[in-house]
GROMACS .gro file of C-alpha atoms in nm:
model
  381
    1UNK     CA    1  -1.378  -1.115   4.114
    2UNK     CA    2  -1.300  -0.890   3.819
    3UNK     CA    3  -1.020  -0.984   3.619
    4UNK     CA    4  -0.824  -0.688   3.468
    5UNK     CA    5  -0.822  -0.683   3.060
    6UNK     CA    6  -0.408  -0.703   2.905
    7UNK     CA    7  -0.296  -0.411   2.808
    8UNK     CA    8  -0.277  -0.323   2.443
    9UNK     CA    9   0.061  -0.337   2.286
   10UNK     CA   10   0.245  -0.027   2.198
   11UNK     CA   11   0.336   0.020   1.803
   12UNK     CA   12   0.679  -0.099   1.872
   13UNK     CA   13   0.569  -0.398   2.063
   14UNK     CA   14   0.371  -0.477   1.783
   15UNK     CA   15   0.692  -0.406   1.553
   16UNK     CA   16   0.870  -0.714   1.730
   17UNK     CA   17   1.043  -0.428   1.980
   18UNK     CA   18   0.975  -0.592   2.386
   19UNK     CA   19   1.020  -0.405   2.632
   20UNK     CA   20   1.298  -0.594   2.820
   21UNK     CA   21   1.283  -0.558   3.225
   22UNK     CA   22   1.585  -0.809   3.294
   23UNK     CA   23   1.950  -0.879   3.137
   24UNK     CA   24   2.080  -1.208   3.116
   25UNK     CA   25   2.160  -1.309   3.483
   26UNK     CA   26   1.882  -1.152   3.629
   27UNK     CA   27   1.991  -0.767   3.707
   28UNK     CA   28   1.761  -0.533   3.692
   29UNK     CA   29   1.776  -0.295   3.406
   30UNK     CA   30   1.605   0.003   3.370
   31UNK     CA   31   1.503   0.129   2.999
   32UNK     CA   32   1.211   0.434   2.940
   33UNK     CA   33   0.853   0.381   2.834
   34UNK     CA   34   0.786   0.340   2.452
   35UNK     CA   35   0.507   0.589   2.355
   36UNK     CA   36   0.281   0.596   2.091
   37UNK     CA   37   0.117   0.929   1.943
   38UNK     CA   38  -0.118   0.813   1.683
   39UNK     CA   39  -0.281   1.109   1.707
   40UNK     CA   40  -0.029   1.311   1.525
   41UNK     CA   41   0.097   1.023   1.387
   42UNK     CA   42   0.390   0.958   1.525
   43UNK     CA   43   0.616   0.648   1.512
   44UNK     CA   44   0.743   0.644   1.849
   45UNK     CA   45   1.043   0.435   1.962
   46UNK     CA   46   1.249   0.422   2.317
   47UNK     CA   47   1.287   0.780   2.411
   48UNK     CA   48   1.650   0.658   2.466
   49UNK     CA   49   1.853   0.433   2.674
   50UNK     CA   50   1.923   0.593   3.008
   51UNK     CA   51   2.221   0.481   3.193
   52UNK     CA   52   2.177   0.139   3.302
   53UNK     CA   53   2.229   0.007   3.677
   54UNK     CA   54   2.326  -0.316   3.784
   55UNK     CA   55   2.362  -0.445   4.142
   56UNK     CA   56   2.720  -0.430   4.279
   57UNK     CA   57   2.826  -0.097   4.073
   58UNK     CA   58   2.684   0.050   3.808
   59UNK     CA   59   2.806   0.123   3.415
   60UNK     CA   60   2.739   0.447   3.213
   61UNK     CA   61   2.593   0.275   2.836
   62UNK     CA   62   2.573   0.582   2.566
   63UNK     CA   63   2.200   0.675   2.530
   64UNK     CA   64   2.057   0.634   2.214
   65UNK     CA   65   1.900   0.972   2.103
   66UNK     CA   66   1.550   1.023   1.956
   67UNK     CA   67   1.506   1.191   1.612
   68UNK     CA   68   1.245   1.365   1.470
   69UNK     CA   69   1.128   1.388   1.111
   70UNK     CA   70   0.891   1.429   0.860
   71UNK     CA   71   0.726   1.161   0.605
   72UNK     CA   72   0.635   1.352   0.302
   73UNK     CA   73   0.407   1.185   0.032
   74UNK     CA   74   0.549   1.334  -0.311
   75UNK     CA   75   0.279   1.134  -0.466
   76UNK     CA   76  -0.049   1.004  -0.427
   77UNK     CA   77  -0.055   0.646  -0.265
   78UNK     CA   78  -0.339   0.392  -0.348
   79UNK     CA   79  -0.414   0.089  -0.290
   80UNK     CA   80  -0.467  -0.115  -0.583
   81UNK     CA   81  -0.643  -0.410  -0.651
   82UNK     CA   82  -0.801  -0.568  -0.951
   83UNK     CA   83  -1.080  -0.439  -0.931
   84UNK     CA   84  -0.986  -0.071  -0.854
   85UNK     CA   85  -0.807   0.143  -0.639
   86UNK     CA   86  -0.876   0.345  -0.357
   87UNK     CA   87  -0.670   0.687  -0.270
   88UNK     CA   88  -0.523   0.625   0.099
   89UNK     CA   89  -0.250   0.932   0.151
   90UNK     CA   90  -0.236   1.286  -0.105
   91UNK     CA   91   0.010   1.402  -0.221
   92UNK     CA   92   0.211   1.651  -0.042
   93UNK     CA   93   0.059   1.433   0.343
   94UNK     CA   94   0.333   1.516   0.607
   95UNK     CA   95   0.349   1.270   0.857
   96UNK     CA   96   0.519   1.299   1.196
   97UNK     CA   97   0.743   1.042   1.300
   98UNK     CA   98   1.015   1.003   1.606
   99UNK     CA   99   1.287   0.680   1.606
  100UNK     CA  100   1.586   0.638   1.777
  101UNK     CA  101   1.919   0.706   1.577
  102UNK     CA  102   1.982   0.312   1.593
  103UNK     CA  103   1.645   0.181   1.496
  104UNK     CA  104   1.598   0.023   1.162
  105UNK     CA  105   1.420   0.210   0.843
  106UNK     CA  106   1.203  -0.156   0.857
  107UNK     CA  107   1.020  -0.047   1.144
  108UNK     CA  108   0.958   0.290   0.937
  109UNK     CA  109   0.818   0.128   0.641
  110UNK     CA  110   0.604  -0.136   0.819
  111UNK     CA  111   0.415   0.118   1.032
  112UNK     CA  112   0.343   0.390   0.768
  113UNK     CA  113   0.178   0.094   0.546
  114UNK     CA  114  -0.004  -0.017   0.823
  115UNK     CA  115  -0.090   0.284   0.912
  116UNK     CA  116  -0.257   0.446   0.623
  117UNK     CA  117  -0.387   0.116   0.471
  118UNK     CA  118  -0.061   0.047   0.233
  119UNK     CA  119   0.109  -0.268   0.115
  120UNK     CA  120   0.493  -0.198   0.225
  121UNK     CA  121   0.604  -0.376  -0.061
  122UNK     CA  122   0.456  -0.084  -0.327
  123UNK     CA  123   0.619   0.223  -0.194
  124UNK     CA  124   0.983   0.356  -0.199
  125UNK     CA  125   1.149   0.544   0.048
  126UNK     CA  126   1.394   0.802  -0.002
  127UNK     CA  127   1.599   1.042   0.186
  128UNK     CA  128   1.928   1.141  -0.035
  129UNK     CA  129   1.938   0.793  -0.168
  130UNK     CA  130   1.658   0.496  -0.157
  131UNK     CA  131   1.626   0.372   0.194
  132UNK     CA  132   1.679   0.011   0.301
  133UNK     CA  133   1.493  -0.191   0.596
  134UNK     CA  134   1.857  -0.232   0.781
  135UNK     CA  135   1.939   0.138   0.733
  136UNK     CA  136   1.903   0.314   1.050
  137UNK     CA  137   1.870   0.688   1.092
  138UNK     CA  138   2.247   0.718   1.190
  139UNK     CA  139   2.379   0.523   0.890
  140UNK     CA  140   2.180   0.785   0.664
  141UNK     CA  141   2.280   1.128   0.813
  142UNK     CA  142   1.919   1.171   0.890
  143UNK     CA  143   1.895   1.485   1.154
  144UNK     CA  144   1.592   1.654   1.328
  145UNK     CA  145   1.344   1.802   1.142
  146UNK     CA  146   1.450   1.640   0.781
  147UNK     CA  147   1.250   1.526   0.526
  148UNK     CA  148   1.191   1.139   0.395
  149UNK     CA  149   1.011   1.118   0.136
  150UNK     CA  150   0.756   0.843   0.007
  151UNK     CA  151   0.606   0.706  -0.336
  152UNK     CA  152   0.452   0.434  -0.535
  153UNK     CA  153   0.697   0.213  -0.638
  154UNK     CA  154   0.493   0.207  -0.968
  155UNK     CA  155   0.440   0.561  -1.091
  156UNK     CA  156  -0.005   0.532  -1.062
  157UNK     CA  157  -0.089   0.938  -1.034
  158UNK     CA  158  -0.435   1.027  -1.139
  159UNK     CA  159  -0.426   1.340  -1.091
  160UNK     CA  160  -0.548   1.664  -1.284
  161UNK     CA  161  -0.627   1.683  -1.539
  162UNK     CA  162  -0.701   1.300  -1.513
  163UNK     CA  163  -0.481   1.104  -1.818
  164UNK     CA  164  -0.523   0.740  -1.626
  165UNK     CA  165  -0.285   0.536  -1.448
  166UNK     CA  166  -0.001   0.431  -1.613
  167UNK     CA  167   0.291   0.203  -1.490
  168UNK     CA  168   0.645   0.299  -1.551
  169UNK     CA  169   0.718   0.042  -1.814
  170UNK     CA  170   0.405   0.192  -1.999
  171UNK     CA  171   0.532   0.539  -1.922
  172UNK     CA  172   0.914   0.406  -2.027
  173UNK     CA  173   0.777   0.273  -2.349
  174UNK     CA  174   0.506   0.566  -2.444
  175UNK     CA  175   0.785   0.867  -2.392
  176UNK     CA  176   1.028   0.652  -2.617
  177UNK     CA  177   0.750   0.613  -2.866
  178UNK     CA  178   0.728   1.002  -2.862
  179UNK     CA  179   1.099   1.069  -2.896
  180UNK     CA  180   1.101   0.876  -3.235
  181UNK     CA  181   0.844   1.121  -3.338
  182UNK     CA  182   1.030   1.383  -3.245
  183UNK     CA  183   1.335   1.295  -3.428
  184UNK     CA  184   1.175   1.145  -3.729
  185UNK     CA  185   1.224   1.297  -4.023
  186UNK     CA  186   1.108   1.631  -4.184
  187UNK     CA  187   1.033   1.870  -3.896
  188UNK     CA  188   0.897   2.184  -4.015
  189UNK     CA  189   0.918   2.437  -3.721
  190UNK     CA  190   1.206   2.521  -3.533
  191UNK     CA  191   1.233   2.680  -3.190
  192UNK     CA  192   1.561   2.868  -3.213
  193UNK     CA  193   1.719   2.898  -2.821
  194UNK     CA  194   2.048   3.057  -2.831
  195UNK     CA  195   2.246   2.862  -3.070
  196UNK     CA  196   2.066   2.540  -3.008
  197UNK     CA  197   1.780   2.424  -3.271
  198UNK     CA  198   1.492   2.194  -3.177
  199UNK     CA  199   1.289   2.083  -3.448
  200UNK     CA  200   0.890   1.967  -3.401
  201UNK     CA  201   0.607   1.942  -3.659
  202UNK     CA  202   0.362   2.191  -3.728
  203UNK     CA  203   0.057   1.971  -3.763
  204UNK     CA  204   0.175   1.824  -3.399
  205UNK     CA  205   0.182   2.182  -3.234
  206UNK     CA  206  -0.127   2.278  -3.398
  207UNK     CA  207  -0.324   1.979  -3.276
  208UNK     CA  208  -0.231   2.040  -2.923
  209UNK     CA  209  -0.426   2.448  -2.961
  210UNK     CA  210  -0.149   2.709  -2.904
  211UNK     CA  211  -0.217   3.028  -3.012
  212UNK     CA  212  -0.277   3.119  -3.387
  213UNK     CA  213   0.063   3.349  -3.375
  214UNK     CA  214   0.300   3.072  -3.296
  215UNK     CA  215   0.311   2.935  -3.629
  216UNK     CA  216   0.308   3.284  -3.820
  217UNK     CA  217   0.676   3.359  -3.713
  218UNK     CA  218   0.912   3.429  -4.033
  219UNK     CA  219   1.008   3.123  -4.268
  220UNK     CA  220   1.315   2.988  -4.369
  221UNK     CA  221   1.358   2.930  -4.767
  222UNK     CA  222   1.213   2.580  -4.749
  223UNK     CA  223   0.911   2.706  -4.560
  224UNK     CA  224   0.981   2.557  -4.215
  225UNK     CA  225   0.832   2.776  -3.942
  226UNK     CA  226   1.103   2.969  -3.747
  227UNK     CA  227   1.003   3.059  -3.370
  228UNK     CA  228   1.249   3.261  -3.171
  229UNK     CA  229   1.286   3.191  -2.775
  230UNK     CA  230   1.398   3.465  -2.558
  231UNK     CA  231   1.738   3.388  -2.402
  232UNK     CA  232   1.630   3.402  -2.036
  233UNK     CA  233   1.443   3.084  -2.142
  234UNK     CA  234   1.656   2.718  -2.144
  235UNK     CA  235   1.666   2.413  -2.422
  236UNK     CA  236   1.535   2.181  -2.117
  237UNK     CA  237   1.234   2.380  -2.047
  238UNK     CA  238   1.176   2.399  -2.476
  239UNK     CA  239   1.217   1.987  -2.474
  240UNK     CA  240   0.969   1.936  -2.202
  241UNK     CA  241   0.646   2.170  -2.356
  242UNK     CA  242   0.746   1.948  -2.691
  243UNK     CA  243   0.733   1.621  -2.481
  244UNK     CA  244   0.385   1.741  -2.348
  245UNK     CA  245   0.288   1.847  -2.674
  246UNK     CA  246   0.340   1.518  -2.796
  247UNK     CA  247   0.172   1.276  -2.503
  248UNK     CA  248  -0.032   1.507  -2.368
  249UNK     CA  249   0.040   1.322  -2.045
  250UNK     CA  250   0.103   1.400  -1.715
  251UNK     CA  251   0.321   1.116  -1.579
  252UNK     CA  252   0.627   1.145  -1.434
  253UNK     CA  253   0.635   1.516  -1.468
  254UNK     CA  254   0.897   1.540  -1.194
  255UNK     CA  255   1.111   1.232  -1.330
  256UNK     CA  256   1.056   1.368  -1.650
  257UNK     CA  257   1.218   1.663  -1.603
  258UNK     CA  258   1.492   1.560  -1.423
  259UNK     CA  259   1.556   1.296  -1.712
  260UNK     CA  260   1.579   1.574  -2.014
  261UNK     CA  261   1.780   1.835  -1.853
  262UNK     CA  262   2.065   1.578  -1.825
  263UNK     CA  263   2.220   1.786  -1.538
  264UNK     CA  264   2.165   1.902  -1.223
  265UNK     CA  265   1.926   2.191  -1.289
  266UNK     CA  266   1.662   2.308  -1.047
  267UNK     CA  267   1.361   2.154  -1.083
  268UNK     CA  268   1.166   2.429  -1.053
  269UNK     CA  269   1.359   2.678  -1.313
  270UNK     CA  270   1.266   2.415  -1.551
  271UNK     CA  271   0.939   2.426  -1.427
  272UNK     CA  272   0.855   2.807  -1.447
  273UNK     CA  273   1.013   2.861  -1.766
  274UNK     CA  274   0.761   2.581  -1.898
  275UNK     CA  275   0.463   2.757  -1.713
  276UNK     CA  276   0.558   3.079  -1.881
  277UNK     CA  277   0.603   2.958  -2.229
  278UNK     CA  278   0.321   2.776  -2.271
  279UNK     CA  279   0.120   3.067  -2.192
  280UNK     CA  280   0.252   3.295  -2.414
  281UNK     CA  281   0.166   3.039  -2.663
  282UNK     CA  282  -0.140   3.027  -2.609
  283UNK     CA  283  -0.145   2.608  -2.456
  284UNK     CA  284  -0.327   2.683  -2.151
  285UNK     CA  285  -0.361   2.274  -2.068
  286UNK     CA  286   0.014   2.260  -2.056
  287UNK     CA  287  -0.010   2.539  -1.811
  288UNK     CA  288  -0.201   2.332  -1.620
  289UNK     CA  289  -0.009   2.035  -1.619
  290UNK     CA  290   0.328   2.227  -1.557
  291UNK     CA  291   0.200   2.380  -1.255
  292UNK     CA  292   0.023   2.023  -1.157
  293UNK     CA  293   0.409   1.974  -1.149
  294UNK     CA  294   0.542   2.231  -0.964
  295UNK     CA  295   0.277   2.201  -0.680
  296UNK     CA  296   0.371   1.824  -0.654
  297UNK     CA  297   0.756   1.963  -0.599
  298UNK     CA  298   0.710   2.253  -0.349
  299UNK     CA  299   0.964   2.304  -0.095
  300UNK     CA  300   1.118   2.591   0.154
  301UNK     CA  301   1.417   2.642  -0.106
  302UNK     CA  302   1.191   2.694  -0.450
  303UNK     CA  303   0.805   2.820  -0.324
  304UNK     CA  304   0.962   3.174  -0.369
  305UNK     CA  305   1.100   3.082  -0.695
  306UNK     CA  306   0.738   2.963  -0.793
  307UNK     CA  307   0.570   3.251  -0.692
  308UNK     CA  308   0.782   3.491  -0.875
  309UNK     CA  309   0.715   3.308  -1.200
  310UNK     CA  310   0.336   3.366  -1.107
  311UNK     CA  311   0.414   3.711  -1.081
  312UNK     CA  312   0.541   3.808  -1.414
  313UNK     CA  313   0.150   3.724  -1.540
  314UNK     CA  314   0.002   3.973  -1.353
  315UNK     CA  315  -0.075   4.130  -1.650
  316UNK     CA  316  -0.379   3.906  -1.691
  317UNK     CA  317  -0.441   3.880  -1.330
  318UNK     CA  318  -0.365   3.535  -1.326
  319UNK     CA  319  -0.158   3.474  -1.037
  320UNK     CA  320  -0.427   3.565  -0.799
  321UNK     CA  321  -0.579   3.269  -0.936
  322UNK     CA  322  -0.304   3.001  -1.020
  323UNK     CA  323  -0.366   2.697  -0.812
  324UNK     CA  324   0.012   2.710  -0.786
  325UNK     CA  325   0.008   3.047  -0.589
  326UNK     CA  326  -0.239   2.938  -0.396
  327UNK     CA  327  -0.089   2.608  -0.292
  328UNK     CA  328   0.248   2.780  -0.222
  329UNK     CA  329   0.102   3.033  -0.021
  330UNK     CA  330  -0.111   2.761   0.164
  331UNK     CA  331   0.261   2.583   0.227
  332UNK     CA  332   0.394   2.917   0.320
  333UNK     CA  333   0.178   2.937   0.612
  334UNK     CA  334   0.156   2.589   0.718
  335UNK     CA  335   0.519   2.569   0.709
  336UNK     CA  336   0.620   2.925   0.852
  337UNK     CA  337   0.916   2.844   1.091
  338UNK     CA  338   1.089   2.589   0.791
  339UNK     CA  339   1.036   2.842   0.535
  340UNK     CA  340   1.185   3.112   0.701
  341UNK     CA  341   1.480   2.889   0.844
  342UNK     CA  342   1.555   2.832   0.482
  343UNK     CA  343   1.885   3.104   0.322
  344UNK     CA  344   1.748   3.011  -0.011
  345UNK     CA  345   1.404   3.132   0.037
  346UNK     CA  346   1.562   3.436   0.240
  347UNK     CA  347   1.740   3.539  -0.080
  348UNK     CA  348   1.471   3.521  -0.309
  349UNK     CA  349   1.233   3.738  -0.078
  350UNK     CA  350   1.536   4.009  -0.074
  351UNK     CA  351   1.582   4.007  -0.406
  352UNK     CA  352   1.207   4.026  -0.437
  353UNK     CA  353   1.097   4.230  -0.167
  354UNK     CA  354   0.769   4.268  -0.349
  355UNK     CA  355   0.660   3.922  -0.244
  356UNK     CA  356   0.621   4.038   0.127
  357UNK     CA  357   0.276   4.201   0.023
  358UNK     CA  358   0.117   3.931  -0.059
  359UNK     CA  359   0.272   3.713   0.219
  360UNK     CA  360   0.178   3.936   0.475
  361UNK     CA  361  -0.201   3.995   0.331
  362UNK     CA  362  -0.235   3.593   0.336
  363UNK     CA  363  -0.136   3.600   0.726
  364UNK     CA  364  -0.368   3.849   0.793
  365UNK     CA  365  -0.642   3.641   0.631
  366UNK     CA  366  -0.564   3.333   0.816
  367UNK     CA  367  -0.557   3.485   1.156
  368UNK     CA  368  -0.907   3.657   1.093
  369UNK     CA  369  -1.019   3.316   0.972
  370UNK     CA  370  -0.906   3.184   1.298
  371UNK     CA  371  -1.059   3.427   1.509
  372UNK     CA  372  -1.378   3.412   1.317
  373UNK     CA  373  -1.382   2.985   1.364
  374UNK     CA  374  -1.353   3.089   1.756
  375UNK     CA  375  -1.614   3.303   1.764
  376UNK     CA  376  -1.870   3.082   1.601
  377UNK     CA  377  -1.717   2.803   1.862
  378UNK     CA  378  -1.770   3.024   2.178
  379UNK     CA  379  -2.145   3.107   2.056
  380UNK     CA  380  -2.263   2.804   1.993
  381UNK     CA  381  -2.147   2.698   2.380
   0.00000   0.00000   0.00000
């Protein structure tokens, strides 16, 4: 006589979630099925507590309603070791994930690290504020379709161009090392924004290869370099290109930012104003680090706002080969029904109807690239 294998335990079983069958003094109680949908990933929990039964009358219990969201890497996660590191989730991964509004943010973090290979312990959660295990999605405000959003708990990007992987106590220590510079004594060059004045070294900006012209602007009586920024341009975006200038690193862009604009400023104006500055001066690596940036930091509400800076450099056909156009187009498609939901991205595309050219000439592309993939999949039956 056969004997019938157990069955395996779902994700929440193995979470410390049982199923329970009975209350207390032995009345039946009737819960729905936990399901699991590793396939899209999924973290599934009860699909909600139906009204429960008892024998001798029966009580109404408020169901507990599902939620569905989005885990966004807004970093790349490794595992790290002593002996090296291995790349488990890239940036920008979106994971799928459904809970119940009452189950805890542990269960969250526990299966995503399992999941894709991760200690728990080195990654941070955030939705408007860093998660904790006992938060549950109704404690946060979290509602369908929302964003979390996961990284290293040390800052360990490697990505391009490659400067290494640096912790943030390294990174804390190296960007004070370069603000000393910066304010040390004797600058001779001046960017001039407005009626701010930001003083750098000419030996510094040299070293780093802008153009020849940057440091042939008119000279004050002492001989310091004067360079004039357009007002359309801001002192933040000016402060980060020097920062760069002077690390040549790309860690923390994102933080970075954030951290020298002082106030709530869009990410992304900061952003595009670097990206357009730092070609005009001729430091094409700096355009490649700012838009390294910007791709990490794509959303609905600013891939418009990205594109449009790409635009203005037509003039040297270079946004139909920016990685950053490509990788917001690429989101534009994958993400159709979010982007268009979103009033920000609506506005932009008004206010830039010229955009819809492009947009439209990517869709057709991907729809004969479909079509095409079919083909080759019915011939070869």
């Amino acid at each position: 006589m056969s004997s019938t294998p157990p069955a395996k335990p779902s994700i929440n079983e193995e979470l410390g979630q049982q199923r329970p069958s009975q209350n207390k003094r032995g009345k039946k109680v009737t819960y729905s099925e936990y399901t699991t949908d590793m396939a899209v990933g999924a973290l599934s929990g009860p699909k909600g507590h139906r009204s429960r039964t008892q024998q001798g009358g029966s009580k109404e219990v408020k169901a507990d309603e599902n939620v569905n969201f989005r885990v966004v890497a807004k970093s790349n996660l490794y595992l790290t070791g002593s002996e090296r590191s291995l790349l488990r989730v890239k940036s920008g991964n979106v994971y799928s994930c459904l809970m119940t509004t009452s189950q805890k943010m542990s269960s969250l973090f526990r299966h995503y690290a399992k999941y894709h290979g991760l200690r728990k312990e080195g990654l941070v959660f955030t939705y408007t504020d860093v998660l904790k295990g006992s938060d549950t999605p109704n404690v946060v405000g979290l509602k369908k379709d929302e964003e979390i959003w996961v990284r290293e708990k040390e800052v360990c990007e490697t990505g391009s161009p490659q400067i290494g992987v640096i912790t943030e106590k390294a990174n804390k220590s190296w960007n004070d090392d370069m603000k000393n510079n910066i304010r040390s004594a004797a600058p001779d060059v001046y960017f001039l924004v407005g009626e701010a004045r930001i003083g750098a070294h000419q030996a510094v900006v040299a070293a780093r290869g802008g153009s020849d012209t940057i440091l042939k602007g008119p000279k004050t009586k002492d001989g310091d370099v004067v360079i004039g920024v357009n007002s359309e341009y801001t002192v933040e975006a000016i402060k980060v290109i020097l920062e760069f200038i002077y690390t040549a690193s790309v860690q923390g862009v994102l933080d970075l930012a954030k951290r020298l604009a002082g106030t709530p400023i869009a990410l992304a104006s900061i952003l595009t104003e670097a990206i357009e500055l730092s070609k005009s001066w001729g430091f094409d690596t700096l355009v490649e680090i700012c838009e390294y940036g910007a791709v990490e930091s794509i959303n609905a509400d600013n891939v418009l706002q990205y594109l449009t800076s790409n635009q203005r450099l037509t003039a040297e056909n270079r946004s139909s080969q920016s990685p950053l156009t490509r990788a917001c187009m690429q989101f534009i498609m994958e993400n159709m029904k979010t982007v268009t939901a979103s009033e920000s991205f609506n506005d932009q595309l008004t206010n830039n109807p010229t955009l819809i050219i492009p947009i439209l000439r990517k869709a057709a592309e991907s729809v004969t690239e479909k079509k095409g993939r079919k083909r080759k999949i019915s011939e070869s039956k």
